[in-house]
mmCIF file of N, CA and C in Angstrom:
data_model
loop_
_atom_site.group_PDB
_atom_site.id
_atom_site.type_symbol
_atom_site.label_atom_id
_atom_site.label_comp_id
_atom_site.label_asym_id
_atom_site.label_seq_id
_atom_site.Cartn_x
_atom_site.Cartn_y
_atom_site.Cartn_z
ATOM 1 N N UNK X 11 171.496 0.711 -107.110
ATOM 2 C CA UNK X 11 170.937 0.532 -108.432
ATOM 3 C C UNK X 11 169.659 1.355 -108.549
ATOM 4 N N UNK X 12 169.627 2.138 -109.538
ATOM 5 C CA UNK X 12 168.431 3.177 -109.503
ATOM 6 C C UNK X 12 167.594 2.244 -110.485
ATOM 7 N N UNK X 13 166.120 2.724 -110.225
ATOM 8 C CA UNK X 13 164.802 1.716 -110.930
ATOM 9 C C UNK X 13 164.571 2.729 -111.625
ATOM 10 N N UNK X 14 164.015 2.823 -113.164
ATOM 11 C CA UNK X 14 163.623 3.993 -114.039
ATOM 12 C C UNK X 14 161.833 3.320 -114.338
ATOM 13 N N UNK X 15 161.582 4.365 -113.938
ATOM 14 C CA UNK X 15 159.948 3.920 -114.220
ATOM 15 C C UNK X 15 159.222 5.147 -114.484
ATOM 16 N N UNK X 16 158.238 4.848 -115.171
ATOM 17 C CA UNK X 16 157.681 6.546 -115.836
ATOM 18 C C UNK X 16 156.622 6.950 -114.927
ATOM 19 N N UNK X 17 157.075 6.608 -113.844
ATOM 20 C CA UNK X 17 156.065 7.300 -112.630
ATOM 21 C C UNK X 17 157.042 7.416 -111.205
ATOM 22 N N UNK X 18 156.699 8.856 -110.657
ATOM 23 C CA UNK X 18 157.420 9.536 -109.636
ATOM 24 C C UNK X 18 156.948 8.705 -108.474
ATOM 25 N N UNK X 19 157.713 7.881 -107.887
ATOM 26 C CA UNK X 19 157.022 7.336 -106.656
ATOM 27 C C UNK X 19 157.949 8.023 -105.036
ATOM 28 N N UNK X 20 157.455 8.651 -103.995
ATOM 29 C CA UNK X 20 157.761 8.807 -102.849
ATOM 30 C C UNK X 20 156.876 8.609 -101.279
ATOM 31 N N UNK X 21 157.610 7.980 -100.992
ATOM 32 C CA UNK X 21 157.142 7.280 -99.853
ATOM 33 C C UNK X 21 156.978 8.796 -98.759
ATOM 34 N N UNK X 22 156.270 9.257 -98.396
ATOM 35 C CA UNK X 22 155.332 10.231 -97.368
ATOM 36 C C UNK X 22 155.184 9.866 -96.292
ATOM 37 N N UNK X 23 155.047 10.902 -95.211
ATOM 38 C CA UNK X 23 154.909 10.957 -93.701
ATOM 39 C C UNK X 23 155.830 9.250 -93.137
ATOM 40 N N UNK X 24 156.936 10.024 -93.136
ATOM 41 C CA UNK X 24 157.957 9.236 -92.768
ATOM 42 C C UNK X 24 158.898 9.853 -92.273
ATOM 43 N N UNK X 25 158.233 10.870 -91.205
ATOM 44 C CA UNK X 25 158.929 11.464 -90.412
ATOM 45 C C UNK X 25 160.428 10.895 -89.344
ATOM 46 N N UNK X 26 161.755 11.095 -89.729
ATOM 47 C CA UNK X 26 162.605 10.702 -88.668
ATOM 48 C C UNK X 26 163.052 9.429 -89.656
ATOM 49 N N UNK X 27 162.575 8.684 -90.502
ATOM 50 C CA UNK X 27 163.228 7.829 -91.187
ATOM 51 C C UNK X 27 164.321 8.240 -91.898
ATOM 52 N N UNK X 28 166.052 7.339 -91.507
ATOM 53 C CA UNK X 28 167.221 7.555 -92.824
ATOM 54 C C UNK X 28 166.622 7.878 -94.168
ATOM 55 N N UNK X 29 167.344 8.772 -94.703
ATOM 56 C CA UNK X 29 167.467 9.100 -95.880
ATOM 57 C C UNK X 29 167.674 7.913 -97.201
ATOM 58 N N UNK X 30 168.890 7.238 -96.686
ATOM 59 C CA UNK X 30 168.878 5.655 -97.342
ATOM 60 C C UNK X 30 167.916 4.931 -97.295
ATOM 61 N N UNK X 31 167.310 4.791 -95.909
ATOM 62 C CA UNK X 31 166.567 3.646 -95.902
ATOM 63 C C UNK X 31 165.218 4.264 -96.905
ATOM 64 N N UNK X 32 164.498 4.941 -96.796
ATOM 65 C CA UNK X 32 163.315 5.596 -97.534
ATOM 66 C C UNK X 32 163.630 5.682 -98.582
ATOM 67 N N UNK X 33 165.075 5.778 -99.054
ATOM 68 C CA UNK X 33 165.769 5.589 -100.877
ATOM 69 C C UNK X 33 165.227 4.113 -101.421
ATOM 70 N N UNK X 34 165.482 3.097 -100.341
ATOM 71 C CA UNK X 34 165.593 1.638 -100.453
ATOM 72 C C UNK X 34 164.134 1.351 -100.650
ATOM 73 N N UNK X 35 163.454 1.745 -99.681
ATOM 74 C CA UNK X 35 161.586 1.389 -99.698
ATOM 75 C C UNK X 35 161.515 1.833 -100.843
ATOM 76 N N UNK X 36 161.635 2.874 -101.614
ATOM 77 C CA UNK X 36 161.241 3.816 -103.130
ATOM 78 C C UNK X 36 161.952 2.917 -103.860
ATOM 79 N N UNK X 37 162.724 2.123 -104.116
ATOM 80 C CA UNK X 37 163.547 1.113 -104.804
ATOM 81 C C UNK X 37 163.140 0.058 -104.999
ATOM 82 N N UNK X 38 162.802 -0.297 -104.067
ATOM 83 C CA UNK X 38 161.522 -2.102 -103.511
ATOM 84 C C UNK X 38 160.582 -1.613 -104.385
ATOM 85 N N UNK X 39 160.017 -0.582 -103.903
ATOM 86 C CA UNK X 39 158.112 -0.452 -104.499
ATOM 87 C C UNK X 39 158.493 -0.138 -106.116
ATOM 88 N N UNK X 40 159.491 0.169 -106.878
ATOM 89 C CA UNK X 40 159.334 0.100 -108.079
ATOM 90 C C UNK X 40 160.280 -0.362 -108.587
ATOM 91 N N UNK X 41 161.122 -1.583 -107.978
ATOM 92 C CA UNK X 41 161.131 -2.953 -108.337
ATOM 93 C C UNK X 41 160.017 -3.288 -108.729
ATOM 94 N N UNK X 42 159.175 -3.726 -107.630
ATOM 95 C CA UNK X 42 157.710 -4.419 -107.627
ATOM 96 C C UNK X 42 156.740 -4.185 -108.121
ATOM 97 N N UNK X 43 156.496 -3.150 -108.592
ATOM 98 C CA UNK X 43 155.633 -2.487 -109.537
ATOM 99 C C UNK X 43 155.790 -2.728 -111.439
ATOM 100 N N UNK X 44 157.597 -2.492 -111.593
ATOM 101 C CA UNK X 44 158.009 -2.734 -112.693
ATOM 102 C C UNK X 44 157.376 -4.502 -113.136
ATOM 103 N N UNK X 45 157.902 -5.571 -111.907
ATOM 104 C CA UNK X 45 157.449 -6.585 -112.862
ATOM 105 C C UNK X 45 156.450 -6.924 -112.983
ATOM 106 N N UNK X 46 155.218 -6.097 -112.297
ATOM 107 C CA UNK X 46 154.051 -6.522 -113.118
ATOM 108 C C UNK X 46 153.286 -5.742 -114.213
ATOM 109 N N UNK X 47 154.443 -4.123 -114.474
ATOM 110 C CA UNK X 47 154.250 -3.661 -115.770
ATOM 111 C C UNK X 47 155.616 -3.600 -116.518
ATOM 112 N N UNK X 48 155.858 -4.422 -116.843
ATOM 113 C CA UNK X 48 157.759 -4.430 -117.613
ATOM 114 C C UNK X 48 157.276 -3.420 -118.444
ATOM 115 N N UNK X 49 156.137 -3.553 -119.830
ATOM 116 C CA UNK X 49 155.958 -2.628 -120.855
ATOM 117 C C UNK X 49 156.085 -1.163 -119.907
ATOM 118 N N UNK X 50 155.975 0.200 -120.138
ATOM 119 C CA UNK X 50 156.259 1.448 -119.520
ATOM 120 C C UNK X 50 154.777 2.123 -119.847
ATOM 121 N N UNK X 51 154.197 1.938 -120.889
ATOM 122 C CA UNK X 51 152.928 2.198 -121.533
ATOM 123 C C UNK X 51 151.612 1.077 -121.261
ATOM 124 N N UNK X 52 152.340 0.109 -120.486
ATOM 125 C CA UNK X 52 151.071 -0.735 -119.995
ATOM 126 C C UNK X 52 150.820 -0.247 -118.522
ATOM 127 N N UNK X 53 151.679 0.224 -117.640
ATOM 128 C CA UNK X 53 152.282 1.260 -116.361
ATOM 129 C C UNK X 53 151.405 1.896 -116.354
ATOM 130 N N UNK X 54 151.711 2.993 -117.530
ATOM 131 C CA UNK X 54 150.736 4.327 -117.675
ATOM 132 C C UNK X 54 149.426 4.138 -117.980
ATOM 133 N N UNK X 55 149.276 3.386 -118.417
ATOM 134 C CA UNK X 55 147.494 2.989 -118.728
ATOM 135 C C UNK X 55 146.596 2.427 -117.591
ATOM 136 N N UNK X 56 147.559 1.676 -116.942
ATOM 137 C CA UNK X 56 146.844 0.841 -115.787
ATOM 138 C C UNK X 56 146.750 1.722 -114.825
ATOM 139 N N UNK X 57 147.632 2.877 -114.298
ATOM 140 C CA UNK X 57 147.263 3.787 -113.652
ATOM 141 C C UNK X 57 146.482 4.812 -114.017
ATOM 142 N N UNK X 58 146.589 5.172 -115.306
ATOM 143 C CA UNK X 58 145.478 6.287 -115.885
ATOM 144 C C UNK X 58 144.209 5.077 -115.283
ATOM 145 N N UNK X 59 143.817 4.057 -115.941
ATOM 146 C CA UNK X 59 142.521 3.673 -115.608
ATOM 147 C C UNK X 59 142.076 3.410 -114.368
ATOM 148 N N UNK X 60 143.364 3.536 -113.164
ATOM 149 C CA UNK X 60 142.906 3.384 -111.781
ATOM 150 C C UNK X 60 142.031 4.918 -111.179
ATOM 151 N N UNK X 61 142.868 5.643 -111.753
ATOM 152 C CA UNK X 61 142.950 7.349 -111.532
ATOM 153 C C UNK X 61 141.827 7.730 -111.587
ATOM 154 N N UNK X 62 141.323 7.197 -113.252
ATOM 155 C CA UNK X 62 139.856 7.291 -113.377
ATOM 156 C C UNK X 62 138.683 7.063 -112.968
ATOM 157 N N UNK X 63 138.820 5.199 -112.097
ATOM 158 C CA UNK X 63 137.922 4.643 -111.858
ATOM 159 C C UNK X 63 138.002 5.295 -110.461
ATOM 160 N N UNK X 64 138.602 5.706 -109.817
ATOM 161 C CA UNK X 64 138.951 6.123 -107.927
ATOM 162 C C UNK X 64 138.503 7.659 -108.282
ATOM 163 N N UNK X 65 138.462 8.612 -108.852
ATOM 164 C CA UNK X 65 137.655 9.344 -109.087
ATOM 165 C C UNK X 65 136.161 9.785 -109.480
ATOM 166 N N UNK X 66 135.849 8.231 -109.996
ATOM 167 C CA UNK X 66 134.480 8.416 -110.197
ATOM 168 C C UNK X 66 134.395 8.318 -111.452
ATOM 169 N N UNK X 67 135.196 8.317 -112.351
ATOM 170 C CA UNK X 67 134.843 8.862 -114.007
ATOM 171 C C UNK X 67 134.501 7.355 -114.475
ATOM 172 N N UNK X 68 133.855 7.353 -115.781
ATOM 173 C CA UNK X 68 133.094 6.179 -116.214
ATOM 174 C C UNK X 68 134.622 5.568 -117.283
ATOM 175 N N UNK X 69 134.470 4.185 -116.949
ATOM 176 C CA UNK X 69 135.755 3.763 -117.426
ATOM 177 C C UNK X 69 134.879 1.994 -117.951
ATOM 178 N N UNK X 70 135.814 1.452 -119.273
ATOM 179 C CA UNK X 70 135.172 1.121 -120.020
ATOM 180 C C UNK X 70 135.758 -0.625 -119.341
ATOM 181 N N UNK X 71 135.100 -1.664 -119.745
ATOM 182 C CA UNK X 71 134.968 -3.475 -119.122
ATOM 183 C C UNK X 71 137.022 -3.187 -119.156
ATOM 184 N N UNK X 72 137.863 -2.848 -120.166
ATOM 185 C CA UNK X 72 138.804 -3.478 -120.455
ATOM 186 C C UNK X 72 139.604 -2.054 -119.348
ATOM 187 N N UNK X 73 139.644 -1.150 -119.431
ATOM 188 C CA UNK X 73 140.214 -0.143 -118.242
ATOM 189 C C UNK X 73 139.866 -0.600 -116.963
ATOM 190 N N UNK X 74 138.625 -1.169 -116.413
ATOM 191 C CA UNK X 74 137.968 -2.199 -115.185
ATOM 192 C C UNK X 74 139.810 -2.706 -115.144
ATOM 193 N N UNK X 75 139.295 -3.968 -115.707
ATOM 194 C CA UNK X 75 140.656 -5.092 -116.032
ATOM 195 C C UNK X 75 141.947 -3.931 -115.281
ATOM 196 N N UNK X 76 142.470 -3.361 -116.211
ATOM 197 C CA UNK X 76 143.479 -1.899 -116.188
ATOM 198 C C UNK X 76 143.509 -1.866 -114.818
ATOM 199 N N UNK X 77 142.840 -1.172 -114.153
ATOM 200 C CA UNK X 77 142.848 -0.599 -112.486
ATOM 201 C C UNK X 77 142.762 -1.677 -111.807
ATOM 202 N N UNK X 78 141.981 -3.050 -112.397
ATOM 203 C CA UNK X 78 142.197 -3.725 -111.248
ATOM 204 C C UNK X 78 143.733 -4.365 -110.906
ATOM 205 N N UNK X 79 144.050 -4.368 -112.452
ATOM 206 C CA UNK X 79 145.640 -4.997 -112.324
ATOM 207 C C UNK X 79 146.477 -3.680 -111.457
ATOM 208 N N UNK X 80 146.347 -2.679 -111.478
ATOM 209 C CA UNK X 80 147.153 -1.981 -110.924
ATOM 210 C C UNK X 80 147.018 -1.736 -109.344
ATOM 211 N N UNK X 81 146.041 -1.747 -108.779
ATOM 212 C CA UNK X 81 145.720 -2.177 -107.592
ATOM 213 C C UNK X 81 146.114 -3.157 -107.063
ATOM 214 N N UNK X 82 146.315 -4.353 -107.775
ATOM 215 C CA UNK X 82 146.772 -5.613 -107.077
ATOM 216 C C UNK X 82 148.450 -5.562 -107.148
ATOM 217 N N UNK X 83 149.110 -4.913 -108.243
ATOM 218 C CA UNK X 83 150.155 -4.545 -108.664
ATOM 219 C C UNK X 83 151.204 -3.374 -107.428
ATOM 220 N N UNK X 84 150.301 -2.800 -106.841
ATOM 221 C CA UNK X 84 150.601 -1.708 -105.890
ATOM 222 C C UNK X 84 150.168 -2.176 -104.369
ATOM 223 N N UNK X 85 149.451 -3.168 -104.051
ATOM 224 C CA UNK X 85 148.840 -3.333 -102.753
ATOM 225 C C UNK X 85 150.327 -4.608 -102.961
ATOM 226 N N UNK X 86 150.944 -5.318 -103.806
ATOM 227 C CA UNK X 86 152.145 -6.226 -103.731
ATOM 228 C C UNK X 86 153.571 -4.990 -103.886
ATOM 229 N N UNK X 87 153.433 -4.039 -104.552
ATOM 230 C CA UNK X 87 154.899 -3.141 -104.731
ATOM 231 C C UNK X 87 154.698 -2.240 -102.877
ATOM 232 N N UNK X 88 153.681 -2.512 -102.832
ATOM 233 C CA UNK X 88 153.646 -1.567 -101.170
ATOM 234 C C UNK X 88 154.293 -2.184 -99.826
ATOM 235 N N UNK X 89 153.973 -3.654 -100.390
ATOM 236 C CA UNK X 89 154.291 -4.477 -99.067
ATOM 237 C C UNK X 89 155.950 -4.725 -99.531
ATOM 238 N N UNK X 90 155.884 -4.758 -100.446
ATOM 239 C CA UNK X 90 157.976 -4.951 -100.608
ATOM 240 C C UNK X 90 158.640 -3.588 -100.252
ATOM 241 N N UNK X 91 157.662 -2.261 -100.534
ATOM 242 C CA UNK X 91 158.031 -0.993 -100.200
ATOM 243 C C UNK X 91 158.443 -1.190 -98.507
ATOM 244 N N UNK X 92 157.247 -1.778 -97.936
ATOM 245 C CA UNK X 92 157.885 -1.160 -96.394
ATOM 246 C C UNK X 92 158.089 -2.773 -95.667
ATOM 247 N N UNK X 93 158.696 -3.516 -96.311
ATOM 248 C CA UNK X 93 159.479 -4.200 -95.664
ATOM 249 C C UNK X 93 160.724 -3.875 -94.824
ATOM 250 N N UNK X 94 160.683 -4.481 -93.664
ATOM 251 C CA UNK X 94 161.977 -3.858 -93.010
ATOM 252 C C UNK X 94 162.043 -2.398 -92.593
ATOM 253 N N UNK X 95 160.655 -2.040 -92.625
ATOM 254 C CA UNK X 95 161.098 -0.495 -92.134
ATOM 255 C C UNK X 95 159.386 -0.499 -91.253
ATOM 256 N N UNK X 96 159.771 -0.024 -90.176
ATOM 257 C CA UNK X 96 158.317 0.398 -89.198
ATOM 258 C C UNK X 96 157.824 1.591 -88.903
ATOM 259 N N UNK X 97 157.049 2.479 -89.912
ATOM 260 C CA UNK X 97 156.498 3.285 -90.039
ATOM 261 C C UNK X 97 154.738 2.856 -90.267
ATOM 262 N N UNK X 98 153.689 3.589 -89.348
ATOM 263 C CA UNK X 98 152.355 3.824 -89.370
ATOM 264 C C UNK X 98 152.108 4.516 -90.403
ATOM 265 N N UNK X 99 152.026 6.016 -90.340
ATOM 266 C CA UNK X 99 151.637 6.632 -90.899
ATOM 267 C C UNK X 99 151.858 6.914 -92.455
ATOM 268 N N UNK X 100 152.580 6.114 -92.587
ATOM 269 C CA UNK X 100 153.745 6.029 -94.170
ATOM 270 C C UNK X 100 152.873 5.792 -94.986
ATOM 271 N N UNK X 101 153.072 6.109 -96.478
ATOM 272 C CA UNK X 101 152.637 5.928 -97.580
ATOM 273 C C UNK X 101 152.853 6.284 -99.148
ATOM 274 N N UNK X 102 152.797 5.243 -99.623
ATOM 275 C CA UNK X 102 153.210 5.589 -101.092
ATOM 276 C C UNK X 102 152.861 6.414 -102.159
ATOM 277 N N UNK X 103 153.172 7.491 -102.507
ATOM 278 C CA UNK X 103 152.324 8.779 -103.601
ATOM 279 C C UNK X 103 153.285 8.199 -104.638
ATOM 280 N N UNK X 104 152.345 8.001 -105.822
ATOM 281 C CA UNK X 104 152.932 8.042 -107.060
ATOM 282 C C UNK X 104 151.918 8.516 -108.245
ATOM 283 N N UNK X 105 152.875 9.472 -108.686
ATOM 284 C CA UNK X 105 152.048 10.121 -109.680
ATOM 285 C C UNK X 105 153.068 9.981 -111.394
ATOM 286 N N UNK X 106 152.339 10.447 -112.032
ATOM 287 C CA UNK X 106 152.850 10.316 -113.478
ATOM 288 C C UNK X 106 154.606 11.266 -113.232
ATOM 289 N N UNK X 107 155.004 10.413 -113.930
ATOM 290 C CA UNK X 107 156.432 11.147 -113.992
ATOM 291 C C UNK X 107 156.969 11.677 -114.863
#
């Protein structure tokens, strides 16, 4: 079952890991991501305002809110990401899609 989400997510330095299985982690993490942005435009905002605030740029009380939900949103889609799979160095890149 493919997940459609308006952001490119791939799991990195996962050297020697199946092809399936690293399909499956990318499947988990945006499962898990989707239900705490079902809207697609609440997604994109909460990461624009993370983007912003982790760069440094001045971001306003209600974008705060924004990044923090998406942080908590991604530190929970990360841990369903690498369930069942034992990789160190691994990690989740997701950028606008």
């Amino acid at each position: 079952m493919e997940v459609s989400t308006p952001i490119a997510i791939s799991l990195q330095d996962c050297h020697g890991i199946d092809p399936a299985l690293k399909h499956r982690a990318e499947a988990r993490f945006a499962r898990e991501i989707g239900k705490f942005f079902p809207d697609e435009q609440d997604m994109l905002e909460a990461l624009s305002a993370y983007t912003d605030a982790a760069e440094g740029g001045e971001i306003s009380a209600q974008q705060e809110v924004l990044a923090r939900a998406w942080l908590k949103a991604f530190d929970k889609a990360r841990q369903a990401g690498f369930q069942g799979i034992g990789v160190e160095e691994a990690y989740f890149d997701v950028r606008l899609g």
